[in-house]
Coordinates of C-alpha atoms in Angstrom, one line a residue:
Chain A
M1 CA -15.1 -9.4 -25.6
T2 CA -11.5 -10.4 -25.1
L3 CA -10.3 -7.0 -26.1
L4 CA -12.6 -5.5 -23.5
Q5 CA -11.3 -7.9 -21.0
R6 CA -7.8 -7.0 -21.8
L7 CA -8.7 -3.4 -21.5
S8 CA -10.2 -4.0 -18.1
R9 CA -6.9 -5.3 -16.8
P10 CA -5.9 -2.4 -14.6
W11 CA -2.2 -2.6 -15.4
I12 CA -2.8 -2.0 -19.1
W13 CA -3.6 1.7 -18.3
A14 CA -0.1 2.3 -16.8
W15 CA 1.6 0.9 -19.6
L16 CA -0.6 2.7 -22.2
A17 CA 0.1 6.0 -20.5
A18 CA 3.8 5.3 -20.3
A19 CA 3.8 4.5 -24.1
L20 CA 1.8 7.6 -24.8
A21 CA 4.3 9.7 -22.9
F22 CA 7.1 8.0 -24.6
A23 CA 5.7 8.7 -28.0
A24 CA 4.8 12.2 -27.3
T25 CA 8.4 13.0 -26.2
L26 CA 9.8 11.4 -29.3
G27 CA 7.2 13.2 -31.5
L28 CA 9.1 16.3 -30.8
T29 CA 12.4 15.0 -31.8
S30 CA 10.8 13.0 -34.6
G31 CA 12.1 9.8 -33.3
R32 CA 15.7 10.7 -32.4
G33 CA 16.9 9.7 -29.0
A34 CA 14.5 6.7 -28.6
G35 CA 17.0 4.5 -27.3
E36 CA 18.6 7.0 -24.8
L37 CA 15.2 8.0 -23.5
A38 CA 14.2 4.2 -23.0
Y39 CA 17.5 3.8 -21.1
A40 CA 17.0 6.6 -18.9
A41 CA 13.4 5.7 -18.0
L42 CA 14.5 2.2 -17.2
S43 CA 17.3 3.5 -15.0
F44 CA 15.2 6.0 -13.1
G45 CA 12.2 4.0 -13.3
A46 CA 13.9 1.1 -11.5
F47 CA 14.3 2.8 -8.3
A48 CA 10.6 3.8 -8.1
A49 CA 9.6 0.4 -9.2
I50 CA 11.7 -1.3 -6.3
V51 CA 10.2 1.0 -3.7
G52 CA 6.9 0.7 -5.2
M53 CA 6.7 -3.0 -5.2
G54 CA 7.5 -2.9 -1.4
Q55 CA 4.7 -0.4 -1.1
M56 CA 2.5 -2.5 -3.0
L57 CA 2.9 -5.5 -0.7
V58 CA 2.0 -3.3 2.2
I59 CA -1.1 -1.5 0.5
T60 CA -2.2 -5.0 -0.5
L61 CA -2.8 -5.7 3.2
G62 CA -5.9 -3.5 3.2
P63 CA -7.1 0.0 4.2
G64 CA -4.8 1.8 6.4
N65 CA -1.7 -0.2 5.7
V66 CA 1.1 2.0 4.0
D67 CA 4.6 2.5 4.8
L68 CA 5.6 6.1 5.4
S69 CA 9.1 5.4 6.4
I70 CA 10.5 4.5 2.9
P71 CA 12.4 7.8 2.3
A72 CA 14.0 7.5 5.9
T73 CA 14.8 4.0 5.4
M74 CA 16.5 4.7 2.0
T75 CA 18.5 7.5 3.4
L76 CA 19.6 5.7 6.5
A77 CA 20.5 2.5 4.7
A78 CA 22.5 4.6 2.0
T79 CA 24.2 6.7 4.7
L80 CA 25.4 4.0 6.9
A81 CA 26.3 1.6 3.9
L82 CA 28.6 4.4 2.5
K83 CA 30.0 5.2 5.7
V84 CA 31.0 1.4 6.3
M85 CA 32.4 1.3 2.6
S86 CA 34.2 4.7 3.1
T87 CA 35.0 4.5 -0.7
D88 CA 37.5 1.5 -0.3
P89 CA 37.3 -0.8 -3.3
G90 CA 36.1 -4.4 -2.7
T91 CA 33.5 -3.4 0.2
A92 CA 30.5 -3.3 -2.1
L93 CA 29.2 -6.5 -0.6
L94 CA 29.8 -5.3 2.8
G95 CA 27.8 -2.2 2.0
L96 CA 25.0 -4.2 0.6
G97 CA 24.9 -6.3 3.8
V98 CA 24.8 -3.2 5.9
A99 CA 22.1 -1.7 3.8
L100 CA 19.9 -4.8 3.9
A101 CA 20.4 -5.1 7.7
V102 CA 19.2 -1.5 8.1
G103 CA 16.3 -2.4 6.1
L104 CA 15.7 -5.6 8.1
G105 CA 16.0 -3.6 11.4
T106 CA 13.6 -0.7 10.4
G107 CA 11.1 -3.1 9.0
L108 CA 11.1 -5.1 12.2
A109 CA 11.1 -2.0 14.3
N110 CA 8.0 -0.7 12.2
F111 CA 6.2 -4.0 12.7
A112 CA 6.9 -4.0 16.4
L113 CA 5.4 -0.8 16.8
I114 CA 2.2 -1.8 14.8
F115 CA 2.0 -5.1 16.5
L116 CA 3.0 -4.7 20.2
L117 CA 1.8 -1.1 20.4
R118 CA -1.2 -1.5 18.2
L119 CA -0.4 1.8 16.5
P120 CA -2.1 2.6 13.1
P121 CA 0.5 1.6 10.4
I122 CA 0.4 5.2 9.1
I123 CA 1.3 6.6 12.5
A124 CA 3.8 3.9 13.5
T125 CA 5.8 4.3 10.4
L126 CA 5.6 8.1 10.4
A127 CA 6.8 8.2 14.0
A128 CA 9.5 5.6 13.4
S129 CA 10.7 7.5 10.2
L130 CA 11.2 10.6 12.2
I131 CA 13.7 8.5 14.4
Y132 CA 15.4 6.9 11.4
Q133 CA 15.8 10.4 9.9
S134 CA 17.5 11.7 12.9
L135 CA 19.6 8.6 12.9
A136 CA 20.8 9.4 9.4
I137 CA 21.3 13.0 10.1
W138 CA 23.5 12.1 13.2
S139 CA 25.7 9.6 11.4
N140 CA 26.0 11.6 8.2
R141 CA 27.1 15.0 9.7
G142 CA 26.8 16.6 6.3
L143 CA 29.6 14.3 4.8
R144 CA 29.1 13.3 1.2
I145 CA 31.1 10.0 1.0
K146 CA 31.6 8.5 -2.5
P147 CA 30.7 5.1 -3.2
P148 CA 33.6 2.7 -4.2
P149 CA 34.3 3.0 -7.8
G150 CA 33.4 -0.5 -8.7
L151 CA 30.1 -0.2 -7.1
A152 CA 29.5 3.1 -8.8
D153 CA 30.5 1.6 -12.2
F154 CA 27.9 -1.4 -11.5
A155 CA 25.1 1.0 -10.6
T156 CA 25.6 3.3 -13.7
G157 CA 26.7 0.3 -15.9
R158 CA 24.7 -1.9 -18.3
F159 CA 24.5 -5.5 -19.2
L160 CA 22.9 -6.6 -22.5
G161 CA 21.9 -3.1 -23.3
L162 CA 19.9 -2.7 -20.2
P163 CA 20.8 -0.9 -17.1
N164 CA 22.1 -2.9 -14.2
V165 CA 19.7 -1.3 -11.8
A166 CA 16.7 -2.2 -14.2
W167 CA 18.0 -5.8 -14.1
V168 CA 17.9 -5.7 -10.3
G169 CA 14.3 -4.2 -10.4
L170 CA 13.2 -6.7 -13.0
A171 CA 14.5 -9.6 -11.1
L172 CA 12.8 -8.4 -8.1
A173 CA 9.6 -8.0 -10.1
L174 CA 9.8 -11.5 -11.2
I175 CA 10.4 -12.7 -7.6
V176 CA 7.5 -10.7 -6.2
W177 CA 5.3 -11.7 -9.0
V178 CA 6.1 -15.5 -8.5
V179 CA 5.6 -15.3 -4.7
L180 CA 2.4 -13.6 -5.1
E181 CA 0.8 -15.7 -7.9
R182 CA 2.3 -19.0 -7.1
S183 CA 3.2 -19.3 -3.4
V184 CA 1.2 -20.0 -0.4
W185 CA 2.5 -16.9 1.2
G186 CA 1.2 -14.8 -1.7
R187 CA -2.2 -16.2 -1.4
W188 CA -2.3 -15.4 2.4
L189 CA -1.2 -11.9 1.6
L190 CA -4.0 -11.4 -0.8
A191 CA -6.5 -13.1 1.6
A192 CA -5.4 -11.1 4.6
G193 CA -5.9 -8.0 2.4
Q194 CA -9.4 -9.0 1.2
N195 CA -10.8 -9.9 4.9
L196 CA -8.3 -10.0 7.6
R197 CA -10.9 -11.5 10.0
A198 CA -11.8 -14.2 7.7
A199 CA -8.1 -15.0 6.9
R200 CA -7.4 -15.2 10.6
L201 CA -10.4 -17.6 11.3
A202 CA -9.4 -19.7 8.5
G203 CA -6.2 -20.5 10.5
M204 CA -3.7 -18.4 8.4
P205 CA -0.8 -16.9 10.3
V206 CA -2.0 -13.3 9.2
E207 CA 0.4 -11.5 11.8
A208 CA 3.4 -13.5 10.2
V209 CA 2.2 -12.4 6.7
R210 CA 1.8 -8.7 7.8
A211 CA 5.2 -8.9 9.4
A212 CA 6.8 -10.3 6.3
A213 CA 5.1 -7.5 4.2
Y214 CA 6.4 -4.7 6.4
V215 CA 10.0 -6.1 6.5
T216 CA 10.0 -6.7 2.7
V217 CA 9.0 -3.1 1.9
A218 CA 11.9 -1.9 4.3
V219 CA 14.4 -4.0 2.8
F220 CA 13.4 -3.1 -0.8
A221 CA 13.6 0.5 0.3
A222 CA 17.0 -0.1 1.8
L223 CA 18.2 -1.7 -1.4
A224 CA 16.8 1.2 -3.5
G225 CA 18.7 3.6 -1.3
Y226 CA 22.0 1.7 -1.7
L227 CA 21.7 1.6 -5.4
L228 CA 20.5 5.2 -5.7
A229 CA 23.4 6.5 -3.6
S230 CA 25.8 4.4 -5.7
F231 CA 24.1 5.4 -8.7
S232 CA 24.2 9.3 -8.0
G233 CA 27.6 9.3 -6.3
G234 CA 26.7 9.8 -2.8
A235 CA 24.0 9.7 -0.2
A236 CA 22.2 13.0 0.7
L237 CA 19.9 13.7 3.5
N238 CA 16.9 14.5 1.1
M239 CA 17.6 11.7 -1.3
G240 CA 14.6 9.6 -0.4
Q241 CA 12.1 12.6 -0.2
E242 CA 10.4 12.3 -3.5
Y243 CA 10.0 8.4 -3.1
L244 CA 7.2 8.7 -0.5
L245 CA 4.7 10.1 -2.8
M246 CA 6.1 8.3 -5.7
S247 CA 5.9 4.9 -4.1
I248 CA 2.2 5.4 -3.4
A249 CA 1.6 6.9 -6.9
V250 CA 3.1 4.0 -8.8
V251 CA 1.2 1.4 -6.7
V252 CA -2.0 3.2 -7.5
I253 CA -1.6 4.1 -11.1
G254 CA -0.3 0.6 -11.6
G255 CA -3.8 -0.7 -10.7
T256 CA -3.3 -2.1 -7.4
S257 CA -6.5 -1.6 -5.4
I258 CA -6.0 0.8 -2.5
A259 CA -8.7 -1.1 -0.6
G260 CA -6.3 -4.1 -0.6
G261 CA -6.5 -7.6 -1.4
N262 CA -5.2 -7.0 -5.0
S263 CA -1.7 -6.6 -6.1
N264 CA -0.4 -5.8 -9.6
V265 CA 3.4 -6.2 -10.2
P266 CA 3.5 -5.4 -14.0
G267 CA 1.5 -2.3 -13.3
V268 CA 4.0 -0.9 -10.7
W269 CA 6.9 -1.1 -13.5
G270 CA 4.5 0.5 -16.1
A271 CA 3.7 3.3 -13.7
A272 CA 7.2 3.7 -12.6
L273 CA 8.3 4.2 -16.3
F274 CA 5.3 6.5 -16.9
M275 CA 6.2 8.7 -13.9
F276 CA 9.7 9.1 -15.4
L277 CA 8.5 9.5 -18.9
V278 CA 5.9 12.1 -18.3
V279 CA 8.3 14.3 -16.5
S280 CA 10.8 14.1 -19.4
M281 CA 8.0 14.6 -21.9
L282 CA 7.0 17.9 -20.1
N283 CA 10.7 18.9 -19.8
S284 CA 11.1 18.4 -23.6
Y285 CA 8.1 20.6 -24.3
G286 CA 9.8 23.3 -22.3
A287 CA 7.5 23.1 -19.2
G288 CA 9.0 24.8 -16.2
A289 CA 9.1 23.0 -12.7
G290 CA 5.8 24.5 -11.6
V291 CA 3.9 23.6 -14.8
R292 CA 5.3 20.1 -14.8
N293 CA 4.1 19.3 -11.2
V294 CA 0.7 20.6 -11.8
L295 CA 0.4 18.5 -14.9
T296 CA 1.9 15.5 -13.1
G297 CA -0.7 15.9 -10.4
T298 CA -3.6 16.3 -12.7
I299 CA -2.4 13.3 -14.8
I300 CA -2.2 11.2 -11.5
I301 CA -5.8 12.1 -10.7
A302 CA -7.0 11.6 -14.3
I303 CA -5.6 8.1 -14.3
V304 CA -7.1 7.2 -10.9
I305 CA -10.6 8.4 -12.1
A306 CA -10.2 6.6 -15.4
A307 CA -9.2 3.3 -13.7
S308 CA -12.0 3.5 -11.1
T309 CA -14.8 4.2 -13.7
R310 CA -13.3 1.4 -16.1
R311 CA -13.8 -1.3 -13.4
P312 CA -17.3 -1.6 -12.5
G313 CA -17.8 -4.3 -10.0
A314 CA -14.1 -5.0 -9.8
Chain B
M1 CA -15.7 2.4 30.2
S2 CA -12.7 3.7 31.8
F3 CA -12.3 7.4 32.7
L4 CA -9.8 7.8 30.0
A5 CA -11.7 6.1 27.5
R6 CA -14.6 8.5 28.1
H7 CA -12.3 11.7 28.4
R8 CA -10.0 11.2 25.5
I9 CA -8.7 14.7 26.0
V10 CA -7.0 13.9 29.4
L11 CA -4.0 12.1 27.9
P12 CA -3.1 14.8 25.5
V13 CA -3.4 17.4 28.1
V14 CA -1.3 15.2 30.7
S15 CA 1.5 14.7 27.9
L16 CA 1.8 18.4 27.2
A17 CA 1.8 19.2 30.9
V18 CA 4.7 16.8 31.6
L19 CA 6.7 17.9 28.6
L20 CA 6.3 21.4 29.6
A21 CA 7.2 20.8 33.2
L22 CA 10.2 19.0 32.1
T23 CA 11.3 22.0 29.9
F24 CA 10.8 24.5 32.7
W25 CA 12.7 22.2 35.1
M26 CA 15.7 22.2 32.4
Q27 CA 15.4 25.9 31.6
P28 CA 13.6 27.9 34.2
R29 CA 13.9 31.0 32.1
A30 CA 11.6 29.6 29.6
M31 CA 8.8 30.0 32.2
S32 CA 8.1 33.6 31.2
Y33 CA 6.2 35.5 28.9
F34 CA 8.8 35.9 26.4
G35 CA 10.1 32.1 26.9
L36 CA 6.5 30.9 26.3
N37 CA 6.2 32.9 23.2
L38 CA 9.5 31.7 21.8
L39 CA 8.5 28.0 22.6
F40 CA 5.1 28.1 21.0
N41 CA 5.4 30.7 18.3
L42 CA 5.7 28.4 15.4
A43 CA 3.0 26.2 16.8
V44 CA 0.3 28.5 15.6
P45 CA 0.5 27.5 11.8
I46 CA 1.0 23.9 12.8
A47 CA -2.0 24.0 14.9
L48 CA -4.0 25.5 12.2
A49 CA -2.8 23.0 9.6
T50 CA -3.6 20.1 12.2
I51 CA -7.0 21.3 12.4
A52 CA -7.4 21.2 8.7
Q53 CA -6.1 17.6 8.6
M54 CA -8.6 16.8 11.5
M55 CA -11.5 18.1 9.1
I56 CA -10.5 15.4 6.6
I57 CA -9.8 12.6 9.2
M58 CA -13.2 13.4 10.7
V59 CA -14.8 12.0 7.4
N60 CA -12.7 9.0 7.3
D61 CA -10.3 10.3 4.8
I62 CA -6.7 11.4 4.9
D63 CA -5.0 14.4 3.4
L64 CA -1.6 14.0 2.1
S65 CA -1.6 17.5 0.5
V66 CA -2.0 19.8 3.5
G67 CA 1.7 20.6 3.6
A68 CA 1.9 21.6 -0.2
F69 CA -1.5 23.5 0.2
V70 CA 0.0 25.5 3.1
S71 CA 3.1 26.3 1.2
L72 CA 1.1 27.5 -1.7
V73 CA -1.1 29.6 0.6
A74 CA 2.1 31.1 2.0
C75 CA 3.4 31.9 -1.5
V76 CA 0.2 33.6 -2.4
T77 CA 0.2 35.4 0.7
A78 CA 3.7 36.7 0.4
T79 CA 3.1 37.9 -3.1
F80 CA -0.4 38.6 -4.2
L81 CA -2.2 39.3 -0.9
N82 CA 0.8 41.8 -0.2
D83 CA 0.8 43.4 -3.6
A84 CA -2.8 43.4 -4.6
P85 CA -4.9 42.4 -1.6
L86 CA -8.4 42.1 -3.5
L87 CA -6.7 39.7 -6.1
G88 CA -4.9 37.9 -3.3
L89 CA -8.2 37.4 -1.3
L90 CA -9.9 36.1 -4.4
I91 CA -7.2 33.5 -5.1
L92 CA -7.4 32.3 -1.4
A93 CA -11.1 32.1 -1.6
A94 CA -10.8 30.0 -5.0
L95 CA -8.4 27.7 -3.3
I96 CA -10.8 27.1 -0.4
L97 CA -13.6 26.2 -3.1
S98 CA -11.3 23.9 -4.9
Y99 CA -10.7 22.1 -1.7
A100 CA -14.3 21.8 -1.3
A101 CA -14.7 20.6 -5.0
M102 CA -12.1 18.0 -4.3
G103 CA -14.1 16.7 -1.3
A104 CA -17.3 16.6 -3.5
V105 CA -15.4 14.7 -6.4
I106 CA -13.7 12.1 -4.0
H107 CA -17.1 11.2 -2.5
A108 CA -19.2 11.4 -5.9
L109 CA -16.8 9.1 -7.8
A110 CA -15.8 7.0 -4.7
L111 CA -12.1 7.7 -5.2
P112 CA -9.5 7.0 -2.6
A113 CA -8.7 10.2 -0.8
I114 CA -5.1 9.2 0.0
V115 CA -4.4 9.2 -3.9
V116 CA -6.4 12.2 -4.9
T117 CA -4.8 14.3 -2.3
L118 CA -1.4 12.9 -3.4
G119 CA -2.2 14.0 -6.9
M120 CA -3.2 17.4 -5.7
S121 CA -0.1 17.8 -3.6
F122 CA 1.8 17.9 -6.9
V123 CA -0.6 20.4 -8.2
W124 CA -0.3 22.7 -5.2
G125 CA 3.4 22.3 -5.1
G126 CA 3.6 23.1 -8.9
L127 CA 1.4 26.3 -8.4
A128 CA 3.6 27.4 -5.5
L129 CA 6.6 27.0 -7.6
F130 CA 5.0 28.9 -10.3
I131 CA 4.2 31.9 -8.1
L132 CA 7.5 31.9 -6.3
P133 CA 10.3 29.9 -8.2
T134 CA 12.9 31.3 -5.7
P135 CA 12.2 32.1 -2.0
G136 CA 11.2 35.5 -1.5
G137 CA 8.0 37.8 -1.2
A138 CA 7.1 39.8 1.8
A139 CA 4.3 39.6 4.5
P140 CA 1.6 42.0 4.5
G141 CA 2.1 44.6 7.2
W142 CA -1.2 43.9 9.2
L143 CA -0.4 40.2 9.1
R144 CA 3.0 40.7 10.4
T145 CA 1.4 43.1 13.3
L146 CA -1.2 40.5 14.0
M147 CA 1.4 37.7 14.4
T148 CA 3.7 39.6 16.6
V149 CA 1.0 41.5 18.8
K150 CA 2.0 41.4 22.6
P151 CA -1.4 40.9 24.4
P152 CA -1.3 41.4 28.2
V153 CA -0.9 38.5 30.6
M154 CA -0.5 35.6 28.0
P155 CA 1.8 35.5 25.0
M156 CA 0.1 35.7 21.4
A157 CA 0.9 32.0 20.7
V158 CA -0.9 30.8 23.9
V159 CA -3.9 33.2 23.2
A160 CA -4.2 32.0 19.5
A161 CA -4.1 28.3 20.6
I162 CA -6.8 28.8 23.0
L163 CA -8.8 30.7 20.4
I164 CA -8.3 28.1 17.8
A165 CA -9.3 25.4 20.1
A166 CA -12.4 27.2 21.3
V167 CA -13.8 28.1 18.0
T168 CA -13.2 24.7 16.3
H169 CA -14.7 22.9 19.5
L170 CA -17.8 25.0 19.2
L171 CA -17.8 24.3 15.4
V172 CA -17.1 20.6 15.4
I173 CA -18.5 19.3 18.8
R174 CA -21.1 21.8 19.8
S175 CA -22.9 22.8 16.7
G176 CA -25.5 20.8 14.9
I177 CA -23.6 20.6 11.7
G178 CA -20.4 19.5 13.3
T179 CA -22.4 16.6 14.8
V180 CA -23.6 15.7 11.4
L181 CA -20.1 16.0 9.8
R182 CA -18.7 13.6 12.6
G183 CA -21.6 11.4 11.8
V184 CA -20.4 11.1 8.1
G185 CA -17.2 9.6 9.6
G186 CA -19.1 7.3 12.0
N187 CA -21.6 6.0 9.6
S188 CA -22.1 7.9 6.3
R189 CA -24.9 5.4 5.2
S190 CA -27.0 6.3 8.0
V191 CA -26.5 10.0 7.6
A192 CA -27.6 9.7 4.0
R193 CA -30.6 7.7 5.2
A194 CA -31.5 10.6 7.3
G195 CA -31.8 12.9 4.5
W196 CA -28.6 14.5 4.3
N197 CA -26.6 15.0 1.1
V198 CA -23.4 13.3 2.0
T199 CA -21.5 14.9 -1.0
A200 CA -22.4 18.2 0.2
L201 CA -21.2 17.5 3.6
K202 CA -18.0 16.0 2.6
A203 CA -17.5 19.2 0.5
L204 CA -18.3 21.2 3.5
A205 CA -15.5 19.2 5.5
Y206 CA -13.0 19.7 2.8
G207 CA -13.9 23.2 2.5
L208 CA -13.4 23.9 6.2
A209 CA -10.0 22.0 5.8
G210 CA -9.3 24.4 3.1
L211 CA -10.1 27.4 5.1
F212 CA -8.0 26.2 8.1
G213 CA -5.2 25.5 5.5
V214 CA -5.4 29.0 4.3
L215 CA -5.2 30.4 7.8
A216 CA -2.3 28.2 8.5
G217 CA -0.4 29.5 5.5
M218 CA -1.2 33.2 6.4
A219 CA -0.1 32.6 10.0
L220 CA 3.1 31.1 8.8
V221 CA 4.0 34.0 6.6
G222 CA 3.2 36.5 9.3
L223 CA 5.8 34.7 11.3
T224 CA 8.3 34.2 8.7
T225 CA 7.8 37.4 6.7
S226 CA 8.7 35.5 3.4
A227 CA 7.8 32.3 1.7
D228 CA 9.1 29.6 -0.5
A229 CA 7.5 26.9 -2.4
N230 CA 8.7 24.2 0.1
I231 CA 8.1 26.1 3.4
A232 CA 5.5 23.9 4.9
L233 CA 6.0 20.4 3.3
R234 CA 6.6 18.8 6.7
Y235 CA 3.2 20.0 7.8
T236 CA 1.6 17.0 6.1
L237 CA 3.1 14.4 8.5
L238 CA 3.1 16.8 11.5
S239 CA -0.6 17.4 11.1
I240 CA -1.4 13.8 10.8
A241 CA 0.7 13.0 14.1
G242 CA -0.8 16.1 15.8
V243 CA -4.5 14.8 15.2
I244 CA -3.5 11.2 16.4
L245 CA -1.6 12.7 19.4
G246 CA -4.5 14.7 20.3
G247 CA -6.8 11.6 20.9
G248 CA -8.2 11.4 17.3
E249 CA -8.7 8.3 15.4
F250 CA -8.4 7.5 11.7
T251 CA -12.0 6.1 11.4
G252 CA -15.5 6.7 13.0
G253 CA -15.3 10.4 13.0
K254 CA -13.8 10.3 16.5
V255 CA -11.8 13.5 16.5
S256 CA -11.0 16.2 19.2
P257 CA -10.3 19.6 18.1
T258 CA -8.9 20.8 21.4
G259 CA -6.8 17.5 21.4
A260 CA -5.5 18.4 18.0
V261 CA -4.4 21.8 19.0
I262 CA -2.6 20.4 22.0
G263 CA -1.1 17.6 20.0
A264 CA 0.4 20.4 17.7
L265 CA 1.7 22.2 20.6
T266 CA 3.2 19.1 22.1
L267 CA 4.9 18.3 18.8
T268 CA 6.4 21.8 18.7
L269 CA 7.6 21.6 22.2
A270 CA 9.2 18.1 21.5
A271 CA 11.4 19.8 18.9
S272 CA 12.5 22.6 21.2
F273 CA 12.9 20.3 24.3
L274 CA 16.1 18.7 23.3
S275 CA 17.8 22.1 22.4
F276 CA 17.2 22.9 26.2
M277 CA 18.8 19.5 27.1
R278 CA 21.8 20.7 25.1
L279 CA 21.7 17.6 22.9
S280 CA 22.6 17.9 19.3
P281 CA 19.9 19.4 17.1
D282 CA 20.4 16.3 14.9
W283 CA 17.8 14.6 17.3
Q284 CA 15.1 17.3 17.1
I285 CA 13.1 15.3 14.5
G286 CA 13.6 12.1 16.2
A287 CA 12.4 13.5 19.4
Q288 CA 9.1 14.3 17.8
G289 CA 8.9 10.6 16.7
A290 CA 9.8 9.3 20.2
I291 CA 7.4 11.5 22.0
L292 CA 4.7 10.4 19.6
I293 CA 5.5 6.8 20.4
L294 CA 5.6 7.4 24.1
V295 CA 2.2 9.2 24.2
L296 CA 0.5 6.5 22.0
T297 CA 2.0 3.8 24.2
A298 CA 0.7 5.6 27.3
R299 CA -2.7 5.6 25.6
L300 CA -2.5 1.9 25.0
V301 CA -1.4 1.1 28.5
F302 CA -4.5 3.1 30.0
A303 CA -6.9 1.7 27.5
R304 CA -5.8 -1.9 28.4
R305 CA -6.1 -1.1 32.2
G306 CA -9.4 0.4 31.7
G307 CA -10.6 -2.6 29.6
A308 CA -9.4 -5.0 32.4
A309 CA -11.2 -3.1 35.2

């Protein structure tokens, strides 16, 4: 019974899938390169996990709530931060401040559109993202500014054997988990996602909760953009592109209910690792980009079907 | 109920008219056969993709794979349909059927459409890369002729837009099955109680979306003469925006085919509008966003006024 209960925990599936992909990749090399693979998965998975956790908070708010401006916010934050730093040493914190301010600004702008203009969140974040994208193009002008050396070293460096970016992602995961499970705000968020009207009638500040969720996702996206640009040696206009689908995919594979009112922090990390591992598994089996995408999509759908049929009544 | 609430088509029409008037005022030379064709040429595939998205939104789902699907169709059109027309047609028919199957599976297993279509967007994108790893291919001659035909009085793009709007209006608003399909979005349980098979209806709605997606991809190749695997990825977001801009809503089966076509035209025009203003092309994408927000704000203002009256 306990085993069955464990299996019915939705985040187990993401971790199982990640472990399977890990094992399948190593099966080819008969175990060589396990450390390197895990290290790479933690590095790249961290970015997906950070944006995924933000997206998770928004999706928890219930049907129709999703942030489509994540890629644009990532690009804008990274572009402006790198521009301010202009490769000068000792400006890393200044750049971080700029990136977080961009996140705060876009988050507030998104919520203003949703709250003041009563736009559906999908349309509000979509329309706003087009404007952020233009801002990024305008301020970037095709330049590729390198991050300051110290920051680049930090983003690609390691501490106690784990990549620094993974530490950032894990720390954020811990914070989000504690806030969701142990704080009043987390309870409010889940309640608002389960039944907005009931939560409002119970006297909860639902609009403040929604505002906080939309600001948090934007700040997380901005942070991920800042780290990703430092990690990969500069900002590019399409750097955030893949994170739109990625952020939604890791949330859903991680076992968070798309119907809202139910978050799952460990699942997001498991799914983020899985998304990287499945690509490297297919790569090591020599699959081309086309086959890789087809299989990735098929696996996403298979996991969603498995997760939905394994949870009767949940 | 206010006038605008009953006639949700008014606002999209007014927005397009205002934008068009501004464009003509900036650049009087655009007010010609050739100018209009140039302005709206690329709107034809976008309008078709918007109709595809509308079919999905009509049944309360959302399709994040439209862009990838249209790209895949474009790749098939520029390769198979050009080299081996029969095989090409078979592939396109299979794609439409798989869209219908996707709708049936989503309903039968009660899966979230947003996630399944997200997964499918990887599949479509992968297949497209598989067919055309590098940009290339060629448009079939007849398609090229069809897309560049010069009808009298009105340019092809305008004729096509009117045709698309008229056909889909008859299909979705006027026909019996269209009403039932909108009923699925309104209240699927009561449609089921009335004796309809909702799984089949969802498959039909998705199949129609697939059909219009295929038409969008073919029209696109007819205009661009070649294809690549990422050619239409931005259509996903554009099509959602177009449906909403045209007076549609995400729930309740409240959609307007004419509005969706007008929404697509407005978004296309918004992009070219700024180049007439001699502003930097950097802001073209942003202009689409700004116009989207402006029109929806106008809708809100009128809805409030209507509510107060």
